[in-house]
Coordinates of C-alpha atoms in Angstrom, one line a residue:
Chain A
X89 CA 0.0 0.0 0.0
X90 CA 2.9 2.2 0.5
X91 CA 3.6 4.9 -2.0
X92 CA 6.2 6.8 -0.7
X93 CA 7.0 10.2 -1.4
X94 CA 3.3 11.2 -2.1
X95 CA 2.6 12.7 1.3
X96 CA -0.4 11.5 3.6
X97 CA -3.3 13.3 1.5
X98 CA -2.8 10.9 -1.0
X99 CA -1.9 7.8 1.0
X100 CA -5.3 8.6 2.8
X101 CA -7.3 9.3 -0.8
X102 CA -5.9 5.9 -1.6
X103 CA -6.7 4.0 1.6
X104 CA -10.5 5.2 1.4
X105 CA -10.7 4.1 -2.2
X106 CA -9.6 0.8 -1.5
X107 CA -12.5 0.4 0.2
X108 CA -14.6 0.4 -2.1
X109 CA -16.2 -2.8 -3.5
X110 CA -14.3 -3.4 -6.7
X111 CA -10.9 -1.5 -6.1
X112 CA -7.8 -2.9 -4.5
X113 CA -4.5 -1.2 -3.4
X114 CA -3.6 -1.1 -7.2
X115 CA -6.8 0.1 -8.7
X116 CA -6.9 2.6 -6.1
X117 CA -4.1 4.3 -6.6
X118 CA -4.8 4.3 -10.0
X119 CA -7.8 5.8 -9.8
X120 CA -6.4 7.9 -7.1
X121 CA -3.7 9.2 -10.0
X122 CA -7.1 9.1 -12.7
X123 CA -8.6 12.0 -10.3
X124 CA -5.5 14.8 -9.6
X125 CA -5.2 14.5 -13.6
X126 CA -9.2 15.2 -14.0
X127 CA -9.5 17.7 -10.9
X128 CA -12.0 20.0 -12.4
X129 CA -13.8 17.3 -14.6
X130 CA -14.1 14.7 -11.7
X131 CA -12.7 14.6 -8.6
X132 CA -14.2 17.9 -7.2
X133 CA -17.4 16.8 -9.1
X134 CA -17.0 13.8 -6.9
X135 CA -16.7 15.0 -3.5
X136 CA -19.6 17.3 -4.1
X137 CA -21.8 14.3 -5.7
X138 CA -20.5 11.9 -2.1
X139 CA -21.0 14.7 0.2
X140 CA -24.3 15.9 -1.2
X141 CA -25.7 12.0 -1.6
X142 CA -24.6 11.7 2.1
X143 CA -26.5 14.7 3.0
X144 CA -29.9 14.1 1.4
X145 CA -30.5 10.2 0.9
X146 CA -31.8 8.2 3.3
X147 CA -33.8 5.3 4.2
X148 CA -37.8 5.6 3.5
X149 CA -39.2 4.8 6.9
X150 CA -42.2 3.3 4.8
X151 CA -40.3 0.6 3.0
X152 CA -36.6 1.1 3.4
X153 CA -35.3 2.2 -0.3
X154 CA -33.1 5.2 -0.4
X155 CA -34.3 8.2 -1.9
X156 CA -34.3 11.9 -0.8
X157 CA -37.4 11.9 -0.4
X158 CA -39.6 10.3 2.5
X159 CA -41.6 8.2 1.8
X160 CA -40.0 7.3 -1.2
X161 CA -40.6 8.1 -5.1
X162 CA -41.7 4.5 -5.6
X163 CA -44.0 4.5 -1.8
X164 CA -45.5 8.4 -3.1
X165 CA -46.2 7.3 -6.8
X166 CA -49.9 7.3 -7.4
X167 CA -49.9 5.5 -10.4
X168 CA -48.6 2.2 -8.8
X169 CA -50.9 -0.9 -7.6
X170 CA -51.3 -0.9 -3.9
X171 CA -52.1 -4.3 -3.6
X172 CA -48.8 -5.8 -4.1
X173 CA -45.4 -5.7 -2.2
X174 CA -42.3 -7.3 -3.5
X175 CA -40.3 -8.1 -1.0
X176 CA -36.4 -7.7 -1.7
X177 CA -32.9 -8.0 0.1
X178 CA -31.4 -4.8 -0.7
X179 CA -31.7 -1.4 -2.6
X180 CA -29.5 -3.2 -5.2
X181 CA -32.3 -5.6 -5.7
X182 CA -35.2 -3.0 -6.0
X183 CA -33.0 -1.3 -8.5
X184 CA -32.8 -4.5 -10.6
X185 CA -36.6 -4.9 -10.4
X186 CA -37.1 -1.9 -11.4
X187 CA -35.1 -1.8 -14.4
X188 CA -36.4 -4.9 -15.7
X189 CA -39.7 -3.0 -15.4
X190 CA -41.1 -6.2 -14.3
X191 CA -43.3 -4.9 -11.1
X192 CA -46.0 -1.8 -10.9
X193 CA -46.4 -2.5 -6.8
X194 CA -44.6 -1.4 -3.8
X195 CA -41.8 -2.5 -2.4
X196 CA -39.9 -3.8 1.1
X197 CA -36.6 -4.0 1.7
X198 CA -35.3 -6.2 4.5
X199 CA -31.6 -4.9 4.9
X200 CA -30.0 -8.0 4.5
X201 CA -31.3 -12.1 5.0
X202 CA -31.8 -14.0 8.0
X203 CA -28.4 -16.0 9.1
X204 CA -27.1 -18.1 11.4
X205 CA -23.8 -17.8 10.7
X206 CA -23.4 -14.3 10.1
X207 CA -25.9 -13.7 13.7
X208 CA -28.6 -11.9 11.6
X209 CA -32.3 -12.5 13.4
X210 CA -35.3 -11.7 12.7
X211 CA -35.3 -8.3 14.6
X212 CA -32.2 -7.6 13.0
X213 CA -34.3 -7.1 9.9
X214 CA -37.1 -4.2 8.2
X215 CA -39.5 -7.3 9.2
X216 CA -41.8 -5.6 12.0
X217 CA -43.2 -3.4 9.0
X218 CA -43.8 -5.3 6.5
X219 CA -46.0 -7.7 8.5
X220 CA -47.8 -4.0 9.5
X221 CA -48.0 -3.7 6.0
X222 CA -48.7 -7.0 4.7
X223 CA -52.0 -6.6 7.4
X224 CA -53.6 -3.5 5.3
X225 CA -56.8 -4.1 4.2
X226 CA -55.4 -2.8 0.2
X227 CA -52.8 -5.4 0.1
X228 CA -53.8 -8.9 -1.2
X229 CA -49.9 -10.4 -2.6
X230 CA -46.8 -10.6 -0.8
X231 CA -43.9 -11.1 -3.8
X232 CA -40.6 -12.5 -2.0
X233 CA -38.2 -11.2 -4.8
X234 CA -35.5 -13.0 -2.2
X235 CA -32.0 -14.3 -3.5
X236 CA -32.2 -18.5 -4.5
X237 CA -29.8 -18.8 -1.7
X238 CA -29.8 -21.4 1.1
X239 CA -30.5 -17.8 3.3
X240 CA -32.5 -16.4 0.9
X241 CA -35.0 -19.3 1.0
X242 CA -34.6 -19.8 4.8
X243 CA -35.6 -16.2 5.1
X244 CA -38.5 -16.9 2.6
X245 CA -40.0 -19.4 4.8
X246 CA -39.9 -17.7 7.9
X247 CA -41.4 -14.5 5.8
X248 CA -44.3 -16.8 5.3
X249 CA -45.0 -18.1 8.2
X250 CA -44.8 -14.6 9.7
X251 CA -47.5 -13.4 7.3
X252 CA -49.5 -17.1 7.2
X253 CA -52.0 -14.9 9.4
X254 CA -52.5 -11.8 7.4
X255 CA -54.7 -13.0 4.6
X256 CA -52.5 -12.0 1.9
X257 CA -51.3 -14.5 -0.9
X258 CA -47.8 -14.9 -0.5
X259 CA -45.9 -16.0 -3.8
X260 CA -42.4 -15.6 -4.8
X261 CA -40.2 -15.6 -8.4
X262 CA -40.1 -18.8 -10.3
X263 CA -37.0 -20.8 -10.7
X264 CA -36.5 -22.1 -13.8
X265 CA -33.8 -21.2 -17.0
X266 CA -32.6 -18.4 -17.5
X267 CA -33.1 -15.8 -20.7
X268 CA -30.3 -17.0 -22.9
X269 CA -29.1 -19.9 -20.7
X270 CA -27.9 -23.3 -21.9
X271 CA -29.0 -26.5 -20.0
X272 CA -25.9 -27.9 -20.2
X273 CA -23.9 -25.3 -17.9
X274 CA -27.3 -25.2 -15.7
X275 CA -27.1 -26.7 -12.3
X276 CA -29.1 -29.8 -11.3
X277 CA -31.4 -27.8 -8.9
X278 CA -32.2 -25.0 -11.6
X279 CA -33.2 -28.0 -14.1
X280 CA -35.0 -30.4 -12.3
X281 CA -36.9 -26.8 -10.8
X282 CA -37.7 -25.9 -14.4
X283 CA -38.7 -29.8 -15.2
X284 CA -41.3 -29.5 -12.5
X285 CA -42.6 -25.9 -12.9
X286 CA -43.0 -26.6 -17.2
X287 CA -45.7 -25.3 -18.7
X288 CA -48.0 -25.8 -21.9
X289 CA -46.5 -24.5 -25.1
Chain B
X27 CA -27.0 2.8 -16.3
X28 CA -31.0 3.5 -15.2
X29 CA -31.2 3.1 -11.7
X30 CA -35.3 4.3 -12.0
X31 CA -36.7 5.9 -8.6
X32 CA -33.4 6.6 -6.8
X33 CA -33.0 10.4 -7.2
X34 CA -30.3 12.4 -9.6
X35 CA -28.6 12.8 -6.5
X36 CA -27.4 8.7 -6.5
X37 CA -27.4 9.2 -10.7
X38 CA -25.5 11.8 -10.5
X39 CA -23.3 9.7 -7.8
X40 CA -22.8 6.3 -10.0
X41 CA -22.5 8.0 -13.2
X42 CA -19.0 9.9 -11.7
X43 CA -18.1 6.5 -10.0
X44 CA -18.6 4.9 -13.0
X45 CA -15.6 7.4 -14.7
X46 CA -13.5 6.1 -12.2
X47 CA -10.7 3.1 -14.2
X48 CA -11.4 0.1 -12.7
X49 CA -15.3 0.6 -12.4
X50 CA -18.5 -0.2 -15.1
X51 CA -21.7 1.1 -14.5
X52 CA -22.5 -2.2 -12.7
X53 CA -19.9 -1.8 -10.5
X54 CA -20.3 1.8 -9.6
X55 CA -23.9 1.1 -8.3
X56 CA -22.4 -1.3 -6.4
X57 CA -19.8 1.1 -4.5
X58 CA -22.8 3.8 -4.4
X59 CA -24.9 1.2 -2.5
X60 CA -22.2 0.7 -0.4
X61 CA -21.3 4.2 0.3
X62 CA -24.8 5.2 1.5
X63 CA -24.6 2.4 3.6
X64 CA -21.4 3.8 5.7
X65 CA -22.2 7.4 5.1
X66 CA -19.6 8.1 8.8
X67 CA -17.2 5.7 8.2
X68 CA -16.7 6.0 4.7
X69 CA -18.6 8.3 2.7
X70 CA -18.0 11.7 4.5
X71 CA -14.5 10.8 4.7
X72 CA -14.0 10.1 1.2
X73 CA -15.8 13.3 0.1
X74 CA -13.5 15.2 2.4
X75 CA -10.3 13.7 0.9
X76 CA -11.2 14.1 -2.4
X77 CA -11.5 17.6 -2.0
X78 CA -8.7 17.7 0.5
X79 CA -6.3 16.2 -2.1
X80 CA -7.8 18.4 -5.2
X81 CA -6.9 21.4 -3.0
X82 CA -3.9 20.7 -1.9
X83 CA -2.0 18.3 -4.2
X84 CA -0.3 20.1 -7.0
X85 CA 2.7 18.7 -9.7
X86 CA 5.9 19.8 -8.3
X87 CA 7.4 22.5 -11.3
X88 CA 11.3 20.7 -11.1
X89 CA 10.1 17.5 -11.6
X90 CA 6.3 16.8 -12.3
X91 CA 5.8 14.7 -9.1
X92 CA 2.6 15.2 -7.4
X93 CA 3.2 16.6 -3.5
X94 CA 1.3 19.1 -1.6
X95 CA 4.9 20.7 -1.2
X96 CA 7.1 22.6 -4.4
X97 CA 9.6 21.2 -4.9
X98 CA 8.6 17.8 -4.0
X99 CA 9.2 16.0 -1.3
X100 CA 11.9 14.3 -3.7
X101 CA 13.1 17.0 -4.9
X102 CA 13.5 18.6 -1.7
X103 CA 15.2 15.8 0.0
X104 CA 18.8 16.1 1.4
X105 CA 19.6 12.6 1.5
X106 CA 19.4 11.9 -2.2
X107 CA 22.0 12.2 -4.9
X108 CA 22.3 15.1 -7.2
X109 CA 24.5 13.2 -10.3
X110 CA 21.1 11.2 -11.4
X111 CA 17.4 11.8 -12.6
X112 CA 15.3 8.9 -13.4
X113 CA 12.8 9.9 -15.9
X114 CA 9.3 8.1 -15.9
X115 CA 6.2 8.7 -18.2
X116 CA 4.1 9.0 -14.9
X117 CA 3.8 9.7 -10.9
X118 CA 2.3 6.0 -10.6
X119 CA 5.8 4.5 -12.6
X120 CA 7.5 6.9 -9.8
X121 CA 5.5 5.4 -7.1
X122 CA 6.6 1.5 -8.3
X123 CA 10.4 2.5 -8.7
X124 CA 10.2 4.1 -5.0
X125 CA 8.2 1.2 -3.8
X126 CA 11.2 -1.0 -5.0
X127 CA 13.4 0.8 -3.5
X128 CA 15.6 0.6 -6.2
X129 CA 17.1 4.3 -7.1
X130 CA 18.1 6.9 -4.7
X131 CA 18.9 10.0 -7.5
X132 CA 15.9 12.5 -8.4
X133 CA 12.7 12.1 -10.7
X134 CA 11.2 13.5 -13.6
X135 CA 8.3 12.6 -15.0
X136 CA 7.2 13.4 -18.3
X137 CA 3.5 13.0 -18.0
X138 CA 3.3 10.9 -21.3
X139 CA 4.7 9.6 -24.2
X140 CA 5.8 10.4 -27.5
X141 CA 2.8 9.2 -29.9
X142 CA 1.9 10.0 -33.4
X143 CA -1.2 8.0 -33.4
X144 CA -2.6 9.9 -30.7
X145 CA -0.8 13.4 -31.2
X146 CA 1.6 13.4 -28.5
X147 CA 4.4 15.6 -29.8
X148 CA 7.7 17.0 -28.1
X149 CA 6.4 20.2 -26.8
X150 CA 3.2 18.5 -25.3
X151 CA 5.8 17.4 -22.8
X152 CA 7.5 17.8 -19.9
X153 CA 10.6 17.5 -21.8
X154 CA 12.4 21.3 -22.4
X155 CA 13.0 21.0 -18.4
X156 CA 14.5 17.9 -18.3
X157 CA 16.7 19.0 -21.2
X158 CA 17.5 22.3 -18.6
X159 CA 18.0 19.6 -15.5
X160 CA 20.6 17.1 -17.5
X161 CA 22.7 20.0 -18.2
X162 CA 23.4 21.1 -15.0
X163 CA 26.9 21.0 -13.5
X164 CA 25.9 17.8 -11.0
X165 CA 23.8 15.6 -12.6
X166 CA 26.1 13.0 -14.3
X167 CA 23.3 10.2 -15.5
X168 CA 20.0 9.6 -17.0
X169 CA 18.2 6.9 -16.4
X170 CA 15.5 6.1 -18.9
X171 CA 12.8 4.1 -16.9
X172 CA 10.3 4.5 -20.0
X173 CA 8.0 1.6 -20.8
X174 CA 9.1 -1.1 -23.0
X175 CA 6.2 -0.4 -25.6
X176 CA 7.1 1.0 -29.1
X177 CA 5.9 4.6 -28.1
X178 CA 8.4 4.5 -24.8
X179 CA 11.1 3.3 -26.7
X180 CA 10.7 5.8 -29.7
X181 CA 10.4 8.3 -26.5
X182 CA 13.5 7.4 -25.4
X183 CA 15.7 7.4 -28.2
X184 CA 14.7 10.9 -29.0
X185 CA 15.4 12.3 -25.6
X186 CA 19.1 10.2 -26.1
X187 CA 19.4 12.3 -29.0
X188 CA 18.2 15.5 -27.1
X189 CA 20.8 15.4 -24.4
X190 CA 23.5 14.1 -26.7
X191 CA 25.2 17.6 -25.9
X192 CA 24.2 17.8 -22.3
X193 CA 28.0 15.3 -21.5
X194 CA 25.9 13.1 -19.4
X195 CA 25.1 9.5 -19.8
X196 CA 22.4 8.3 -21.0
X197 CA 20.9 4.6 -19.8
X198 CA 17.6 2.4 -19.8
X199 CA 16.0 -0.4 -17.5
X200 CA 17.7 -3.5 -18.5
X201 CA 15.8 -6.1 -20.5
X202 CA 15.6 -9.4 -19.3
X203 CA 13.6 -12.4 -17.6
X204 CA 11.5 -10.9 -14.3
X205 CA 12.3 -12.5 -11.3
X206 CA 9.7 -15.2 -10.7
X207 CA 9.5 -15.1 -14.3
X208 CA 9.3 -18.8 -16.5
X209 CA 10.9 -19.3 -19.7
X210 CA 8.8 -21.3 -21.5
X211 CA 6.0 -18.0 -20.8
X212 CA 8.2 -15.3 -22.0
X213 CA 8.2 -13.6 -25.5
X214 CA 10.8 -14.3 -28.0
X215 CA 12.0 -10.4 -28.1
X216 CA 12.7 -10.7 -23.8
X217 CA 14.0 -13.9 -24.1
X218 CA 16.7 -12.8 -27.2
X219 CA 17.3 -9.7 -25.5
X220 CA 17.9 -11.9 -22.1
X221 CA 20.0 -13.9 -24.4
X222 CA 22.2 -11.0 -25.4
X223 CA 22.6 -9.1 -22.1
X224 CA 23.4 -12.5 -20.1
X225 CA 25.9 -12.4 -17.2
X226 CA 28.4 -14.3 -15.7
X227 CA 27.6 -16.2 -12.8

């Protein structure tokens, strides 16, 4: 990590890049060298856009998406469907939905999947309000939009049970072959999943 | 690069992590996510050095290092020798030699190459003042520590033929097999050049 000669400023520019998902001591102090040739174009840019972002975003006490508004865009829209919540992870997730454009509802995001091993419980989790939620009169279908991950599913189960009183439907995605996929670098779980859930031609 | 519902604020974020080398769109989203999640412990910070660094960090005018102090803290040093400059397309090939350890003289960094597919002439380069530097009573050597790609070698034989009247020596990186390095790997023009330089044991 040492770069000698370049003065602490940089050695702590470098230090807090390389902590960001994707960048390593190398890449950061590339990118670290990128930004003092771009000052104007970028790096000042940059602190303004982090410092700004970590002003005005935060958590929407309604569902947990960030936005900089509260409740969120997606909680304040009123052309979505209030009778369905997908229920996701993280942020990350909601973003993917939402770019597939495959959802018109509300969503809920957890914070993060039940684990053993990592110590995460049930109150660790954005779960007191969505079974608040899930208990409106408006809402009819619980989507669990949760990763196909032994935690994922784990947290999937408990989600249902949690909500088995609520009178909502509780569904979540299919598993089956993915857009593009070949069978032959499939799994055995995926397959024999889409073997069971076929459907008519 | 859509996100959909998360603000221009978190846009406006990705799309100048995304300029970043190193990081895609994909990934960028990813380190934004990851941000707002440790705004104290990361974010703030970050923002703060970013601007801290822009501010202060300039390139030092006797030899095109990057240091909050100028001259350089190179530059400036006592302990170093006078008789030879190392000359090195960029700060980042500075950083590598000093992380070697392997030369105790001064710098100079060019801040590119010689290129005429992408327009890179003579005067676009730090070059008239390391012409002024070699001819200076005390320094005795120049150590070409260019790249070993066409344009670096091109560079270097014209700034041989610059300082041809300067009296000092002029000398490049040696060619050879990296340490660690296997044979059967290597490219026929290291391995000849290997060949040719080769030592007795």
């Amino acid at each position: 990590m040492k770069t000698a000669s370049a003065g602490p400023e940089i050695e702590r520019l470098i230090s807090l890049l390389a902590k960001l998902p994707g960048l390593g001591p190398r890449s950061a102090r590339r990118a670290a060298l990128h930004l003092l040739g771009k000052k104007d174009a970028l790096m000042r840019p940059l602190a303004d856009a982090l410092a700004d972002a970590a002003d005005k975003i935060r958590a929407c006490t309604e569902c947990g998406n960030l936005d900089v508004a509260d409740p969120c865009t997606v909680c304040a829209a009123p052309n979505r469907l209030d009778a369905a919540i997908c229920v996701v992870e993280t942020v990350g997730d909601l973003w993917a939905l939402e770019r597939a454009g495959a959802f018109k509802g509300r969503y809920h995001v957890l914070g993060g999947v039940l684990s053993a091993l990592d110590g995460v419980r049930p109150e660790d989790l954005n779960i007191a309000k969505l079974v608040e939620r899930a208990a409106r009169e408006e809402v009819s279908e619980i989507v669990l939009a949760l990763n196909a991950t032994v935690d994922g599913q784990t947290t999937a189960h408990y989600l249902a049970d949690r909500m088995a009183d609520c009178g909502v439907a509780v569904t979540s995605l299919a598993r089956g072959v993915p857009v593009g996929g070949e069978l032959d670098y499939l799994d055995d779980g995926t397959l024999a999943a889409a073997f069971r859930s076929r459907s008519s031609v």
